[in-house]
Coordinates of C-alpha atoms in Angstrom, one line a residue:
Chain A
M173 CA 22.9 -18.0 0.6
Y174 CA 22.5 -15.7 -1.9
K175 CA 25.7 -14.2 -4.0
V176 CA 25.3 -10.8 -5.6
T177 CA 25.9 -11.1 -9.6
S178 CA 28.4 -8.7 -11.1
K179 CA 25.4 -7.9 -13.5
L180 CA 23.2 -6.5 -10.3
K181 CA 26.3 -4.6 -9.2
I182 CA 26.2 -3.0 -12.7
V183 CA 23.0 -2.1 -13.1
A184 CA 22.5 -0.2 -8.9
F185 CA 25.9 1.1 -9.9
S186 CA 25.2 2.7 -13.6
L187 CA 21.9 3.6 -12.0
I188 CA 23.2 6.0 -9.7
I189 CA 25.9 7.3 -11.9
L190 CA 23.1 8.1 -14.9
G191 CA 20.9 9.4 -11.2
A192 CA 23.4 11.0 -10.2
L193 CA 24.7 12.7 -13.5
L194 CA 20.6 13.9 -13.7
T195 CA 20.5 15.1 -10.7
A196 CA 23.9 17.2 -11.0
V197 CA 21.9 18.8 -14.7
G198 CA 18.6 19.6 -12.7
F199 CA 21.9 21.8 -9.8
W200 CA 23.2 23.0 -13.4
Q201 CA 19.8 24.5 -15.1
V202 CA 19.1 26.1 -11.9
P203 CA 18.8 30.4 -13.6
A204 CA 21.8 31.9 -12.0
S205 CA 19.8 34.9 -10.3
Q206 CA 16.9 36.4 -10.4
D207 CA 17.2 39.0 -13.8
A208 CA 18.2 35.5 -15.6
V209 CA 14.5 34.4 -14.1
K210 CA 13.4 37.7 -15.2
E211 CA 14.7 37.8 -19.0
M212 CA 13.0 33.7 -18.9
L213 CA 9.7 34.2 -18.0
A214 CA 9.1 37.7 -20.6
N215 CA 11.1 35.2 -23.4
E216 CA 8.0 32.5 -22.3
A217 CA 5.6 35.3 -22.5
A218 CA 6.9 36.6 -26.1
H219 CA 7.1 32.9 -27.2
G220 CA 3.8 32.2 -25.7
G221 CA 5.7 30.0 -23.4
G222 CA 5.6 27.4 -25.7
H223 CA 9.0 25.5 -25.5
A224 CA 10.7 26.6 -23.0
I225 CA 12.8 25.4 -19.7
E226 CA 10.5 23.7 -17.9
S227 CA 7.8 25.5 -19.1
N228 CA 4.1 25.2 -18.0
E229 CA 0.1 26.6 -18.3
H230 CA 1.3 28.6 -15.6
H231 CA 3.8 31.3 -16.4
D232 CA 1.8 33.3 -19.3
V233 CA -1.3 33.7 -16.8
A234 CA 1.5 34.6 -14.4
T235 CA 3.0 37.6 -15.8
V236 CA 0.6 38.9 -17.8
S237 CA -2.4 39.6 -15.6
H238 CA 0.0 38.9 -12.3
G239 CA -3.2 39.6 -10.2
D240 CA -5.2 37.0 -7.6
A241 CA -4.6 34.0 -9.8
S242 CA -0.9 33.1 -8.6
H243 CA -0.9 34.4 -5.4
E244 CA -4.0 33.2 -3.5
T245 CA -2.0 29.7 -4.4
S246 CA 1.2 30.2 -4.0
V247 CA -0.1 31.6 -0.2
S248 CA 2.2 28.6 0.7
G249 CA 4.7 28.0 -1.6
E250 CA 5.6 31.7 -0.7
H251 CA 9.0 32.9 -0.7
H252 CA 9.7 36.4 -1.1
G253 CA 8.0 38.7 2.2
E254 CA 6.2 41.7 1.4
S255 CA 9.2 43.1 1.0
A256 CA 7.7 44.2 -2.1
H257 CA 6.3 47.3 -1.5
G258 CA 8.3 49.7 -3.6
V259 CA 9.3 47.5 -6.8
S260 CA 7.6 47.3 -9.2
H261 CA 5.4 43.1 -9.2
E262 CA 7.1 42.0 -12.3
D263 CA 10.5 42.5 -9.4
E264 CA 8.5 40.0 -7.0
H265 CA 6.6 37.3 -9.6
A266 CA 10.7 37.6 -10.7
E267 CA 12.0 36.5 -7.0
H268 CA 9.8 34.5 -6.6
V269 CA 10.3 31.5 -9.3
Y270 CA 13.8 32.4 -8.9
H271 CA 12.8 30.4 -4.9
Q272 CA 10.9 28.1 -6.5
L273 CA 13.1 26.9 -9.0
K274 CA 16.5 27.0 -7.1
N275 CA 14.2 24.9 -4.9
R276 CA 13.7 22.7 -7.1
P277 CA 16.2 19.9 -7.1
W278 CA 16.9 20.1 -3.9
S279 CA 13.4 19.3 -3.4
A280 CA 13.2 16.5 -5.7
V281 CA 16.6 14.7 -3.7
Y282 CA 15.0 15.4 -1.2
V283 CA 11.6 13.7 -2.0
A284 CA 13.1 10.7 -3.8
A285 CA 15.7 10.6 -0.7
F286 CA 13.2 9.8 1.3
F287 CA 11.0 8.2 -1.0
F288 CA 13.5 5.0 -0.8
F289 CA 14.4 5.5 2.8
M290 CA 10.3 5.3 3.6
I291 CA 10.2 1.6 1.4
G292 CA 13.4 1.1 4.4
L293 CA 11.6 2.1 7.4
G294 CA 8.4 0.6 6.6
A295 CA 9.8 -2.6 6.0
L296 CA 11.6 -2.3 9.2
A297 CA 7.9 -2.1 10.8
F298 CA 7.1 -5.3 8.8
H299 CA 9.0 -7.4 9.9
A300 CA 7.6 -6.0 13.3
V301 CA 4.8 -6.5 12.7
Q302 CA 5.3 -10.3 11.2
K303 CA 7.2 -11.0 15.1
A304 CA 4.9 -9.3 17.2
A305 CA 2.1 -11.1 15.7
Q306 CA 3.9 -14.4 15.3
A307 CA 2.6 -15.1 12.1
G308 CA 3.3 -18.4 11.0
W309 CA 3.7 -18.1 7.2
S310 CA 6.8 -15.6 6.8
P311 CA 9.5 -16.3 8.1
V312 CA 11.0 -17.7 5.8
L313 CA 10.5 -13.8 4.2
F314 CA 12.7 -12.7 6.9
R315 CA 15.7 -12.7 5.7
V316 CA 14.4 -10.1 2.1
M317 CA 12.8 -7.8 4.7
E318 CA 15.2 -7.7 6.3
G319 CA 17.1 -7.3 3.3
V320 CA 15.2 -4.6 2.6
S321 CA 15.2 -2.7 5.9
S322 CA 19.0 -3.2 5.6
Y323 CA 18.7 0.3 4.3
I324 CA 17.4 2.7 6.6
L325 CA 20.9 3.1 8.3
P326 CA 21.8 4.3 5.2
G327 CA 19.2 6.4 4.3
G328 CA 18.8 7.0 7.1
I329 CA 22.7 8.8 7.1
I330 CA 21.1 10.9 3.9
M331 CA 18.6 11.7 5.1
F332 CA 20.1 13.6 8.3
L333 CA 22.4 14.9 6.3
L334 CA 20.2 16.5 4.3
L335 CA 18.7 18.1 7.1
L336 CA 21.1 19.1 8.6
A337 CA 22.0 21.0 5.2
T338 CA 19.4 22.4 5.1
G339 CA 18.6 23.4 8.9
L340 CA 22.4 25.0 8.6
G341 CA 21.0 26.9 5.5
A342 CA 22.1 25.0 2.3
N343 CA 18.4 26.0 1.0
H344 CA 15.3 26.9 1.4
I345 CA 12.7 24.6 1.4
F346 CA 10.8 25.1 4.4
I347 CA 9.6 28.4 4.8
W348 CA 9.3 28.3 8.9
M349 CA 13.8 28.5 8.8
N350 CA 13.5 32.1 6.9
E351 CA 15.6 34.3 8.4
G352 CA 13.5 36.2 11.2
V353 CA 9.7 34.3 10.4
D354 CA 9.5 34.8 13.8
V355 CA 11.0 37.9 14.9
V356 CA 8.0 41.2 15.1
G357 CA 8.9 44.0 12.3
H358 CA 10.9 41.8 10.1
E359 CA 10.2 42.3 6.7
N360 CA 10.3 38.1 6.6
Y361 CA 7.4 38.0 9.5
D362 CA 5.0 35.5 9.6
A363 CA 3.2 35.0 12.7
I364 CA 1.2 32.2 12.5
V365 CA 5.1 30.5 12.0
A366 CA 6.1 32.2 14.7
G367 CA 3.2 31.4 17.2
K368 CA 4.9 27.5 16.4
T369 CA 8.9 27.7 16.6
G370 CA 7.8 25.9 20.4
F371 CA 8.1 23.5 17.5
L372 CA 9.6 23.9 14.2
N373 CA 12.9 25.3 15.6
V374 CA 15.8 23.0 13.4
P375 CA 17.6 23.2 16.6
F376 CA 15.0 20.8 18.3
W377 CA 14.1 19.9 14.8
L378 CA 16.9 18.3 14.1
F379 CA 17.5 16.7 16.9
R380 CA 14.0 14.8 16.4
A381 CA 15.5 13.6 13.7
G382 CA 18.3 12.1 15.4
A383 CA 17.0 10.6 17.8
F384 CA 13.9 8.6 15.9
L385 CA 16.5 7.5 13.9
V386 CA 19.2 6.3 16.4
G387 CA 15.9 4.4 18.2
W388 CA 14.5 3.6 14.8
N389 CA 18.2 1.4 13.5
I390 CA 19.4 0.3 16.9
Y391 CA 15.3 -1.7 17.2
R392 CA 17.3 -2.9 13.1
W393 CA 20.6 -4.0 14.5
N394 CA 18.7 -5.7 17.4
I395 CA 16.5 -8.1 15.6
R396 CA 18.9 -8.7 12.9
K397 CA 22.0 -10.0 15.8
F398 CA 18.1 -12.1 17.3
G399 CA 17.8 -14.0 14.1
L400 CA 20.8 -14.6 13.0
K401 CA 21.9 -15.6 17.4
Q402 CA 19.1 -17.8 17.0
D403 CA 20.5 -19.4 14.0
E404 CA 23.0 -20.5 15.8
A405 CA 20.6 -21.7 18.4
E406 CA 21.0 -25.5 19.7
D407 CA 17.9 -26.8 18.8
G408 CA 14.7 -25.9 21.4
D409 CA 16.6 -22.8 22.4
I410 CA 14.4 -20.1 21.7
A411 CA 15.3 -17.4 23.5
W412 CA 16.7 -14.9 21.0
Y413 CA 13.6 -16.0 19.3
K414 CA 11.0 -14.0 23.1
K415 CA 13.5 -11.6 22.5
G416 CA 13.4 -10.2 19.0
F417 CA 9.3 -10.2 19.9
K418 CA 9.8 -8.5 23.0
H419 CA 12.0 -6.0 21.3
S420 CA 9.5 -5.8 18.6
A421 CA 6.2 -5.1 20.2
M422 CA 7.8 -2.1 22.1
F423 CA 9.5 -1.0 19.0
L424 CA 5.6 -1.1 17.1
V425 CA 4.7 1.2 20.3
F426 CA 8.1 3.7 18.9
F427 CA 7.2 3.8 16.1
I428 CA 3.7 4.8 16.0
V429 CA 5.1 7.5 17.3
T430 CA 8.4 8.9 15.5
E431 CA 6.4 7.7 13.4
S432 CA 3.3 10.8 13.1
I433 CA 5.9 12.9 14.9
M434 CA 8.1 12.3 11.8
S435 CA 5.7 12.6 8.9
W436 CA 5.4 16.5 10.3
D437 CA 8.3 17.2 10.8
W438 CA 9.7 16.1 7.3
I439 CA 6.4 16.5 6.1
M440 CA 3.8 18.6 7.0
S441 CA 6.6 21.7 8.0
F442 CA 7.3 21.9 4.1
D443 CA 2.9 23.8 4.9
P444 CA 3.7 25.3 8.1
H445 CA 0.4 27.4 7.4
W446 CA -0.9 23.6 7.6
F447 CA -2.3 21.3 10.1
S448 CA -3.8 17.6 9.5
T449 CA -5.0 15.2 12.4
L450 CA -4.1 11.8 9.6
F451 CA -2.0 13.3 8.6
G452 CA 1.0 10.9 10.4
W453 CA -1.8 7.7 9.7
Y454 CA -2.0 8.8 5.8
V455 CA 2.5 9.0 5.1
F456 CA 2.8 5.8 7.4
A457 CA -0.2 3.8 4.6
S458 CA 2.5 4.9 2.2
M459 CA 5.0 3.4 3.2
F460 CA 4.2 0.4 3.9
V461 CA 2.5 -0.5 0.7
S462 CA 5.8 0.6 -0.7
A463 CA 7.4 -1.4 1.5
I464 CA 4.9 -4.5 1.3
T465 CA 5.1 -4.7 -2.6
A466 CA 9.1 -3.9 -2.3
I467 CA 9.2 -7.7 -0.4
A468 CA 7.3 -8.8 -3.0
L469 CA 9.2 -7.7 -5.3
V470 CA 12.4 -8.4 -4.3
T471 CA 10.9 -12.1 -3.4
I472 CA 10.0 -12.6 -6.7
F473 CA 13.0 -11.3 -8.4
L474 CA 15.1 -13.4 -6.5
K475 CA 12.7 -17.2 -6.8
S476 CA 13.5 -16.9 -10.6
K477 CA 17.0 -16.4 -9.7
G478 CA 16.9 -19.8 -7.6
Y479 CA 17.3 -18.9 -4.3
L480 CA 14.1 -19.2 -2.8
E481 CA 13.0 -22.8 -3.5
F482 CA 11.5 -22.5 0.2
V483 CA 8.7 -19.8 -1.0
N484 CA 5.7 -20.9 -2.8
D485 CA 3.4 -18.7 -4.7
S486 CA 0.8 -19.0 -1.2
H487 CA 3.5 -16.9 -0.4
I488 CA 3.8 -14.6 -3.0
H489 CA -0.4 -14.7 -2.4
D490 CA -0.1 -13.2 1.1
L491 CA 2.2 -10.4 0.3
A492 CA -0.1 -9.6 -2.6
K493 CA -3.2 -9.4 -0.6
F494 CA -0.6 -7.1 1.8
M495 CA -0.5 -5.0 -1.2
F496 CA -4.2 -4.9 -2.6
G497 CA -5.4 -3.9 1.6
I498 CA -2.7 -2.0 2.8
S499 CA -3.9 0.1 -0.3
I500 CA -7.0 0.5 0.0
F501 CA -6.3 1.0 3.2
W502 CA -4.0 4.3 1.4
T503 CA -7.4 5.7 -0.3
Y504 CA -9.3 5.8 2.6
L505 CA -6.5 7.6 3.9
W506 CA -6.3 10.1 1.5
F507 CA -10.2 10.6 0.8
S508 CA -10.8 11.2 4.1
Q509 CA -8.3 14.3 4.4
F510 CA -9.6 15.2 0.9
M511 CA -13.2 15.1 1.9
L512 CA -13.6 16.4 4.8
I513 CA -11.1 19.2 4.1
W514 CA -13.0 19.4 0.4
Y515 CA -16.3 19.3 2.3
S516 CA -16.0 21.8 5.2
N517 CA -13.8 24.2 3.1
I518 CA -12.3 26.2 5.7
P519 CA -10.0 28.3 3.9
E520 CA -6.9 27.9 5.8
E521 CA -6.6 24.3 5.7
V522 CA -8.8 24.1 1.9
T523 CA -5.8 26.3 1.0
Y524 CA -3.2 22.7 0.3
F525 CA -5.5 21.2 -1.6
V526 CA -6.8 24.7 -4.0
T527 CA -2.9 24.6 -5.1
R528 CA -2.4 20.2 -6.2
I529 CA -6.2 20.3 -7.5
E530 CA -5.0 24.4 -9.7
D531 CA -1.5 23.9 -10.6
Y532 CA -0.8 19.8 -9.9
N533 CA -4.5 18.3 -11.5
I534 CA -2.3 15.4 -13.3
V535 CA -0.5 14.2 -10.6
F536 CA -2.4 15.0 -7.5
F537 CA -5.3 12.4 -9.4
G538 CA -3.5 11.4 -11.4
M539 CA -1.2 9.5 -8.5
V540 CA -5.1 8.8 -6.5
A541 CA -5.7 6.3 -9.6
I542 CA -3.3 4.6 -9.1
N543 CA -1.9 4.0 -5.9
F544 CA -5.9 3.1 -5.9
L545 CA -7.5 1.8 -9.5
F546 CA -4.9 -0.1 -10.7
P547 CA -4.4 -2.6 -7.0
L548 CA -7.9 -2.9 -7.2
L549 CA -8.6 -4.1 -10.7
I550 CA -5.2 -6.2 -11.3
L551 CA -5.1 -7.5 -7.6
M552 CA -9.1 -8.3 -6.4
N553 CA -8.9 -12.2 -8.2
S554 CA -6.7 -14.8 -5.9
D555 CA -6.0 -15.9 -8.8
F556 CA -3.8 -13.3 -9.9
K557 CA -2.3 -13.1 -7.2
R558 CA 0.2 -16.0 -7.8
I559 CA 0.6 -15.4 -10.7
N560 CA 4.7 -13.8 -10.7
W561 CA 3.8 -10.6 -13.3
F562 CA 0.8 -9.6 -13.2
V563 CA 1.8 -9.4 -8.7
V564 CA 5.5 -6.8 -10.2
T565 CA 3.2 -5.0 -13.0
A566 CA 0.9 -4.5 -9.7
G567 CA 4.2 -3.0 -7.8
L568 CA 5.4 -1.3 -10.1
F569 CA 2.6 0.9 -10.6
I570 CA 2.7 1.1 -6.5
I571 CA 6.3 1.8 -6.4
V572 CA 5.9 4.9 -9.1
G573 CA 1.8 6.0 -7.7
H574 CA 3.2 6.7 -3.9
Y575 CA 6.1 8.1 -5.4
L576 CA 4.1 10.4 -7.4
D577 CA 1.7 10.4 -3.7
I578 CA 5.1 12.2 -2.0
Y579 CA 6.0 14.2 -5.1
V580 CA 2.6 15.4 -4.7
M581 CA 2.9 16.5 -0.4
V582 CA 6.4 17.5 -1.0
M583 CA 6.4 20.0 -4.3
P584 CA 3.6 22.2 -4.6
S585 CA 4.7 24.2 -1.0
T586 CA 8.4 24.2 -2.3
V587 CA 8.5 24.9 -5.5
G588 CA 4.7 25.7 -6.0
E589 CA 4.1 26.2 -10.3
S590 CA 6.7 26.1 -11.4
W591 CA 7.5 22.5 -11.0
F592 CA 8.5 19.6 -13.8
I593 CA 9.0 16.3 -13.8
G594 CA 13.1 16.5 -15.5
F595 CA 15.9 16.0 -14.4
P596 CA 16.8 16.6 -11.1
E597 CA 13.5 14.5 -10.0
I598 CA 13.8 11.4 -12.7
G599 CA 17.7 11.8 -11.4
S600 CA 17.4 11.4 -7.4
F601 CA 14.6 9.3 -8.7
L602 CA 17.1 6.8 -10.2
F603 CA 20.2 7.8 -8.2
F604 CA 18.8 5.8 -5.2
A605 CA 17.2 3.7 -6.5
G606 CA 21.1 1.9 -7.9
L607 CA 21.4 2.5 -4.2
F608 CA 18.8 1.0 -2.6
I609 CA 19.1 -1.5 -4.7
F610 CA 22.5 -2.2 -4.2
Y611 CA 22.6 -1.8 -0.5
V612 CA 19.7 -4.2 -0.8
F613 CA 21.4 -7.2 -1.9
H614 CA 24.1 -6.6 -0.6
T615 CA 22.6 -7.2 2.8
I616 CA 20.9 -10.1 1.7
S617 CA 23.9 -11.5 0.8
K618 CA 25.5 -11.6 4.0
A619 CA 23.2 -13.9 5.9
P620 CA 21.6 -18.2 4.9
L621 CA 17.9 -16.2 3.2
L622 CA 16.0 -19.2 5.4
V623 CA 16.5 -18.6 8.9
K624 CA 16.4 -21.7 12.1
G625 CA 15.6 -22.4 14.1
D626 CA 12.5 -19.7 14.2
P627 CA 9.9 -21.5 15.8
Y628 CA 7.2 -20.7 13.0
V629 CA 9.4 -21.7 10.0
G630 CA 8.5 -25.2 9.6
E631 CA 4.5 -24.1 10.1
S632 CA 5.8 -21.2 6.9
K633 CA 7.7 -23.5 4.5
H634 CA 4.6 -25.7 4.8
F635 CA 2.6 -22.0 5.0
H636 CA -0.9 -22.8 1.8
Y637 CA -3.5 -21.3 1.5
Chain B
M293 CA -30.5 -47.8 -13.5
S294 CA -30.1 -48.9 -10.2
T295 CA -32.7 -48.1 -6.8
K296 CA -30.1 -49.1 -4.8
I297 CA -27.5 -46.4 -3.3
I298 CA -25.1 -46.8 -0.1
H299 CA -24.3 -45.3 3.0
A300 CA -20.5 -45.3 4.0
L301 CA -20.6 -43.7 7.5
Y302 CA -16.4 -42.4 8.8
T303 CA -15.8 -41.4 11.5
D304 CA -13.0 -39.2 10.8
D305 CA -12.2 -36.4 8.4
D306 CA -9.0 -37.8 7.8
V307 CA -10.2 -41.4 6.9
L308 CA -12.8 -40.0 5.2
L309 CA -10.5 -38.2 2.4
Q310 CA -7.7 -41.1 1.7
A311 CA -11.3 -42.7 1.7
V312 CA -12.7 -40.1 -0.8
K313 CA -9.1 -40.6 -2.7
Q314 CA -10.0 -44.4 -3.4
V315 CA -13.3 -44.0 -4.8
R316 CA -12.0 -42.1 -7.5
D317 CA -9.4 -44.0 -8.1
K318 CA -11.6 -47.4 -7.9
H319 CA -14.2 -44.6 -10.5
Y320 CA -17.3 -45.4 -8.0
H321 CA -19.8 -42.2 -8.1
I322 CA -19.7 -40.4 -5.0
D323 CA -23.1 -38.7 -5.0
E324 CA -23.3 -36.7 -1.9
I325 CA -21.2 -36.5 1.0
F326 CA -22.3 -34.9 4.4
T327 CA -19.9 -34.1 6.9
P328 CA -21.0 -31.6 10.6
F329 CA -18.5 -29.0 9.4
P330 CA -16.3 -28.1 6.7
V331 CA -13.2 -30.5 5.3
H332 CA -10.1 -28.8 4.4
G333 CA -9.5 -30.7 0.8
L334 CA -12.7 -32.5 0.3
E335 CA -13.9 -30.4 -2.7
K336 CA -10.3 -30.9 -4.1
A337 CA -10.3 -34.4 -3.2
M338 CA -13.6 -35.3 -5.4
G339 CA -12.7 -33.0 -8.1
I340 CA -16.2 -30.7 -7.5
A341 CA -15.8 -27.1 -9.6
D342 CA -14.3 -24.1 -7.8
T343 CA -17.8 -21.5 -6.6
R344 CA -18.3 -18.3 -8.5
L345 CA -20.1 -16.5 -6.4
A346 CA -17.5 -14.4 -6.2
I347 CA -17.7 -13.7 -9.3
N348 CA -21.3 -13.2 -8.8
A349 CA -20.0 -10.4 -5.2
F350 CA -17.8 -8.7 -8.5
L351 CA -20.7 -8.0 -10.6
Y352 CA -23.2 -7.2 -7.9
G353 CA -21.2 -4.8 -6.8
I354 CA -21.0 -2.8 -10.3
V355 CA -24.5 -3.0 -10.5
G356 CA -24.5 -1.9 -6.5
L357 CA -22.1 1.3 -7.7
C358 CA -24.4 2.2 -10.7
V359 CA -27.4 2.8 -8.6
A360 CA -26.0 5.4 -6.7
T361 CA -24.5 7.0 -8.7
A362 CA -28.1 7.2 -10.6
M363 CA -30.0 7.9 -8.4
M364 CA -27.6 10.7 -6.8
N365 CA -26.7 12.0 -10.5
Y366 CA -30.2 12.7 -11.1
I367 CA -31.6 13.3 -6.9
M368 CA -29.6 15.8 -6.7
I369 CA -27.7 16.8 -10.3
E370 CA -30.3 16.8 -12.8
D371 CA -34.0 16.6 -11.1
W372 CA -32.9 19.2 -9.1
P373 CA -30.0 21.2 -8.6
Q374 CA -31.2 23.3 -5.3
N375 CA -27.9 25.4 -3.6
I376 CA -27.2 23.3 -0.7
G377 CA -24.4 25.2 2.1
G378 CA -22.0 26.1 -1.1
K379 CA -21.5 22.6 -2.1
P380 CA -21.5 22.2 -6.3
S381 CA -24.5 21.4 -8.3
F382 CA -23.5 22.0 -11.0
S383 CA -21.6 18.2 -12.5
Y384 CA -21.4 15.5 -10.8
L385 CA -17.8 15.5 -10.2
E386 CA -17.7 18.6 -8.9
N387 CA -20.0 17.4 -6.4
L388 CA -18.4 13.7 -6.6
P389 CA -16.4 13.9 -3.1
A390 CA -19.2 14.4 -1.4
F391 CA -21.3 11.4 -3.0
V392 CA -18.6 8.2 -2.5
P393 CA -19.3 7.5 1.1
I394 CA -22.8 6.5 -0.7
M395 CA -21.5 4.9 -4.1
F396 CA -19.2 3.0 -1.3
E397 CA -21.4 1.6 1.0
L398 CA -23.7 0.9 -1.2
T399 CA -21.3 -1.1 -3.5
V400 CA -21.0 -2.8 -0.9
F401 CA -24.8 -4.0 0.3
F402 CA -25.7 -4.5 -3.4
A403 CA -22.0 -7.4 -3.5
A404 CA -22.7 -8.6 0.1
H405 CA -26.9 -8.9 -0.2
L406 CA -26.8 -10.3 -3.7
M407 CA -24.2 -13.2 -3.0
V408 CA -26.0 -14.5 0.4
I409 CA -29.2 -14.6 -2.1
T410 CA -27.9 -15.8 -5.3
F411 CA -26.0 -18.5 -2.1
Y412 CA -29.4 -19.3 -0.8
M413 CA -30.8 -19.9 -4.2
R414 CA -28.1 -21.9 -5.6
S415 CA -27.1 -23.7 -2.2
R416 CA -31.8 -24.3 -2.1
L417 CA -31.5 -23.2 1.4
W418 CA -35.0 -21.6 2.7
P419 CA -37.7 -21.3 5.6
F420 CA -39.4 -24.3 6.0
K421 CA -38.1 -26.6 3.8
K422 CA -37.1 -30.3 4.3
A423 CA -34.2 -30.8 6.1
E424 CA -31.6 -33.5 3.7
N425 CA -30.3 -35.5 6.4
P426 CA -30.3 -39.0 5.2
D427 CA -28.4 -39.9 9.3
V428 CA -28.5 -37.5 11.9
R429 CA -25.0 -38.3 13.3
T430 CA -23.5 -36.3 11.0
T431 CA -24.9 -33.0 12.5
D432 CA -22.6 -34.1 15.4
D433 CA -20.3 -36.9 15.0
H434 CA -19.9 -39.1 11.5
F435 CA -18.9 -38.6 7.9
L436 CA -21.3 -39.8 6.3
M437 CA -20.1 -41.2 1.9
E438 CA -23.0 -41.4 -0.7
I439 CA -22.5 -44.3 -3.4
D440 CA -24.5 -44.7 -6.7
T441 CA -24.4 -48.1 -7.0
H442 CA -24.6 -47.9 -10.6
G443 CA -23.6 -50.7 -12.9
A444 CA -21.2 -52.3 -10.1
D445 CA -21.5 -55.0 -7.9
V446 CA -22.7 -53.7 -4.5
E447 CA -21.2 -57.4 -3.2
E448 CA -17.5 -55.6 -4.0
A449 CA -18.0 -52.3 -3.3
T450 CA -19.4 -53.6 0.5
K451 CA -16.1 -54.7 1.1
F452 CA -13.5 -52.7 -0.8
L453 CA -15.4 -49.4 1.5
Y454 CA -14.8 -51.5 4.5
D455 CA -11.3 -51.8 3.5
T456 CA -11.5 -47.0 3.2
G457 CA -12.6 -46.8 6.6
A458 CA -16.1 -47.1 6.9
V459 CA -17.0 -47.8 10.0
E460 CA -20.7 -48.6 9.2
I461 CA -22.6 -49.4 5.6
K462 CA -25.9 -49.8 4.9
L463 CA -27.1 -50.8 1.2
I464 CA -31.0 -48.3 1.2
D465 CA -33.2 -48.4 -1.8
K466 CA -32.7 -44.8 -3.8
E467 CA -35.7 -42.3 -2.9
A468 CA -36.9 -40.3 -5.1
H469 CA -36.2 -36.6 -4.8

């Protein structure tokens, strides 16, 4: 049995407190009004934008020659309607930036909350795959997987509360929720979004989120229960194992449908003018590789503390192979999505990448390099996959890289060119990291680390590659 | 140098693995082992060094990537930068996504084929090559261990091999390869 050490608790709670403080600073930093933003922009223009708050290279361009550039690049992130006919361009721009800055801390929280939630969900899917495939190597890691996937309960509740708050109007990160967006003649009227309100309306959207979360949590609750019951079963009685097998197979069908819809709802609908058919797979690859990485990191941590003496370097090798393979799978999907849209260059689809390449160049391509080149070069060698610090290094790159991946999926449509990785982003990442660490290790401490009675556990203990 | 070698035949791969360990402990020199199928752990038991074929493949892959890049950069960007459907052919980087499928395929192509050819060359396999099979049964269900009797007592070695579970032992003259 593993016991959560006080050191780990201190680390987790300090992450939570520090993260919460930084996030609060992020909310506090939001300018109080549009006039404040106007002043800020004027200051920035005067000082060349160099040392002002959250400066970025687009501010001066946008204020001085407020022409095509800023408008074209922020088609999807536009929050003000065409209300500003009589108002000057200066005002219109200030309003635009004001909305972006208001969205920033909310989006930062959203990205971090979703990122850690998706690690839990990916671990759940990985666990189900291992069960349904009757894998002979992984049963010794089931308790670690159950620990990581347990985060979908608190993480899911937080996600739902965030979505609920958003749906009730606490923030405006989803532009399809704007008032009057589907009312003909309203200043916010948007014919394209109006055509999608059959799917994109708050009640149905919240209902889907709730239904999916309940479905995933039921499976997670069941599979944990079956595992613990199997521990207590008599020798040779594998009824609970069989039950778990059936549930896992059914869950995988449910999962792939709901995961796909979830990615449209929670990520793709940030850009309601844009759509991509492989988006669900793309988000899935991202969550799968982060989850496997998290499992590997937790396994290596527990093993280094001496709690997993039955886990050998062949298990680590297998996890590292998964990290390597799924990283490349993720890159394949990223590239397929990017290249198809880049190649055909259809205006209504390509704006998605235009905003990302123009405003997020470093993060957008940097994250591809981190998520592809580092795992590729670090984890290609078979011997390196058995060396803990190599796997940990690659793992940390993958975790940061996929956080940035989610970041560039969400931010361009909510804060546009006013992005920055500062207090709210780092703060909310630390906050959810602390929560994740605490909850995951808390769950792991609840049950023995080696499953009993699983028909494959003997094979798994002697697994050798 | 002795011209005699011993052929010891086994019928079970577990017995063979056991025998290899004993023979090595006894410091007899194993020339070669013939098996009808891959025996897991045999190369470890025999103390054969790891293959470097994978390293070769990696390097060949890099060659393939370079070939693809150089080829398309020359053809599409330097030699005749036409406007084809509005694709930007001002620099390689600008039109990179369109080249990636070919870069990928040529990397795989070079890595795979050159590695296979390396394998054939290193293991001396080619059409019309004379088979080096000391006993036809080794392609079916027998395992054969070839031991150099160099400096050893043949009598004693034979006795020792019988004890390791060999079902048949032959002392034969070494052919000049």
